[in-house]
């Protein structure tokens, strides 16, 4: 069996900094900038010391759109 065992996967927080969001999604910095530019993912100054935080649900929705059907502009797997 390949990959990590389910119990070894991290528990991702509901809000993530930019670096953590990149690790969570696995997308490039350019893709994240595009999501920010189009308003798909918004980072807000909410964290400790004013860190910019994005909601996990927004990241999940952006990934679903990215990997959706070709008819919706996504990548067909």
PDB file of C-alpha atoms in Angstrom:
ATOM      1  CA  UNK A   1       0.000   0.000   0.000  1.00  0.00           C
ATOM      2  CA  UNK A   2       1.400   3.386  -1.020  1.00  0.00           C
ATOM      3  CA  UNK A   3       1.060   6.742   0.707  1.00  0.00           C
ATOM      4  CA  UNK A   4       0.583   7.671   4.313  1.00  0.00           C
ATOM      5  CA  UNK A   5      -1.652   5.734   6.628  1.00  0.00           C
ATOM      6  CA  UNK A   6      -4.774   7.739   7.406  1.00  0.00           C
ATOM      7  CA  UNK A   7      -3.828   8.080  11.070  1.00  0.00           C
ATOM      8  CA  UNK A   8      -0.503   9.707  10.063  1.00  0.00           C
ATOM      9  CA  UNK A   9      -2.094  12.468   8.006  1.00  0.00           C
ATOM     10  CA  UNK A  10      -2.084  15.875   9.721  1.00  0.00           C
ATOM     11  CA  UNK A  11      -5.201  17.475  11.135  1.00  0.00           C
ATOM     12  CA  UNK A  12      -5.430  20.657   9.102  1.00  0.00           C
ATOM     13  CA  UNK A  13      -6.722  23.774  10.900  1.00  0.00           C
ATOM     14  CA  UNK A  14      -9.863  25.609   9.770  1.00  0.00           C
ATOM     15  CA  UNK A  15      -7.764  28.714   9.014  1.00  0.00           C
ATOM     16  CA  UNK A  16      -4.321  28.649   7.413  1.00  0.00           C
ATOM     17  CA  UNK A  17      -1.479  31.053   6.775  1.00  0.00           C
ATOM     18  CA  UNK A  18      -0.266  31.455   3.199  1.00  0.00           C
ATOM     19  CA  UNK A  19       2.608  28.981   3.640  1.00  0.00           C
ATOM     20  CA  UNK A  20       0.383  26.411   5.316  1.00  0.00           C
ATOM     21  CA  UNK A  21      -2.262  26.868   2.595  1.00  0.00           C
ATOM     22  CA  UNK A  22       0.387  26.141  -0.047  1.00  0.00           C
ATOM     23  CA  UNK A  23       1.403  22.978   1.808  1.00  0.00           C
ATOM     24  CA  UNK A  24      -2.219  21.909   2.250  1.00  0.00           C
ATOM     25  CA  UNK A  25      -3.264  22.417  -1.364  1.00  0.00           C
ATOM     26  CA  UNK A  26      -0.001  21.480  -3.056  1.00  0.00           C
ATOM     27  CA  UNK A  27      -0.567  24.167  -5.705  1.00  0.00           C
ATOM     28  CA  UNK A  28       2.090  26.562  -6.941  1.00  0.00           C
ATOM     29  CA  UNK A  29       2.522  30.050  -5.563  1.00  0.00           C
ATOM     30  CA  UNK A  30       1.307  31.368  -8.925  1.00  0.00           C
ATOM     31  CA  UNK A  31      -1.910  29.353  -8.659  1.00  0.00           C
ATOM     32  CA  UNK A  32      -2.522  30.682  -5.138  1.00  0.00           C
ATOM     33  CA  UNK A  33      -1.928  34.253  -6.397  1.00  0.00           C
ATOM     34  CA  UNK A  34      -4.478  33.642  -9.163  1.00  0.00           C
ATOM     35  CA  UNK A  35      -7.043  32.434  -6.607  1.00  0.00           C
ATOM     36  CA  UNK A  36      -6.355  35.537  -4.526  1.00  0.00           C
ATOM     37  CA  UNK A  37      -6.560  37.843  -7.568  1.00  0.00           C
ATOM     38  CA  UNK A  38      -9.938  36.433  -8.595  1.00  0.00           C
ATOM     39  CA  UNK A  39     -11.270  36.403  -5.018  1.00  0.00           C
ATOM     40  CA  UNK A  40     -11.571  32.603  -4.947  1.00  0.00           C
ATOM     41  CA  UNK A  41      -9.382  32.467  -1.836  1.00  0.00           C
ATOM     42  CA  UNK A  42      -9.085  35.449   0.500  1.00  0.00           C
ATOM     43  CA  UNK A  43      -6.420  35.868   3.147  1.00  0.00           C
ATOM     44  CA  UNK A  44      -7.534  38.132   5.997  1.00  0.00           C
ATOM     45  CA  UNK A  45      -5.466  39.593   8.833  1.00  0.00           C
ATOM     46  CA  UNK A  46      -6.948  37.493  11.628  1.00  0.00           C
ATOM     47  CA  UNK A  47      -4.171  35.398  13.106  1.00  0.00           C
ATOM     48  CA  UNK A  48      -1.832  36.054  15.988  1.00  0.00           C
ATOM     49  CA  UNK A  49       0.269  39.171  15.311  1.00  0.00           C
ATOM     50  CA  UNK A  50      -1.889  40.023  12.286  1.00  0.00           C
ATOM     51  CA  UNK A  51      -1.043  36.934  10.252  1.00  0.00           C
ATOM     52  CA  UNK A  52      -3.090  36.603   7.077  1.00  0.00           C
ATOM     53  CA  UNK A  53      -5.418  33.600   7.314  1.00  0.00           C
ATOM     54  CA  UNK A  54      -7.535  31.831   4.656  1.00  0.00           C
ATOM     55  CA  UNK A  55     -10.422  29.465   5.408  1.00  0.00           C
ATOM     56  CA  UNK A  56      -9.832  25.770   4.702  1.00  0.00           C
ATOM     57  CA  UNK A  57     -13.309  25.589   3.163  1.00  0.00           C
ATOM     58  CA  UNK A  58     -12.319  28.244   0.583  1.00  0.00           C
ATOM     59  CA  UNK A  59      -9.165  26.291  -0.241  1.00  0.00           C
ATOM     60  CA  UNK A  60     -11.174  23.068  -0.591  1.00  0.00           C
ATOM     61  CA  UNK A  61     -13.681  24.769  -2.916  1.00  0.00           C
ATOM     62  CA  UNK A  62     -10.883  26.242  -5.061  1.00  0.00           C
ATOM     63  CA  UNK A  63      -9.281  22.792  -5.368  1.00  0.00           C
ATOM     64  CA  UNK A  64     -12.626  21.233  -6.297  1.00  0.00           C
ATOM     65  CA  UNK A  65     -13.034  23.830  -9.061  1.00  0.00           C
ATOM     66  CA  UNK A  66      -9.472  23.292 -10.269  1.00  0.00           C
ATOM     67  CA  UNK A  67      -9.901  19.527 -10.505  1.00  0.00           C
ATOM     68  CA  UNK A  68     -13.542  19.544 -11.585  1.00  0.00           C
ATOM     69  CA  UNK A  69     -14.815  18.452 -14.971  1.00  0.00           C
ATOM     70  CA  UNK A  70     -13.272  19.783 -18.175  1.00  0.00           C
ATOM     71  CA  UNK A  71     -16.626  21.330 -19.037  1.00  0.00           C
ATOM     72  CA  UNK A  72     -16.199  23.690 -16.091  1.00  0.00           C
ATOM     73  CA  UNK A  73     -12.594  24.513 -16.935  1.00  0.00           C
ATOM     74  CA  UNK A  74     -11.108  21.989 -14.531  1.00  0.00           C
ATOM     75  CA  UNK A  75      -8.521  19.340 -15.151  1.00  0.00           C
ATOM     76  CA  UNK A  76      -9.938  15.985 -16.240  1.00  0.00           C
ATOM     77  CA  UNK A  77      -8.201  13.138 -14.458  1.00  0.00           C
TER      78      UNK A  77
END
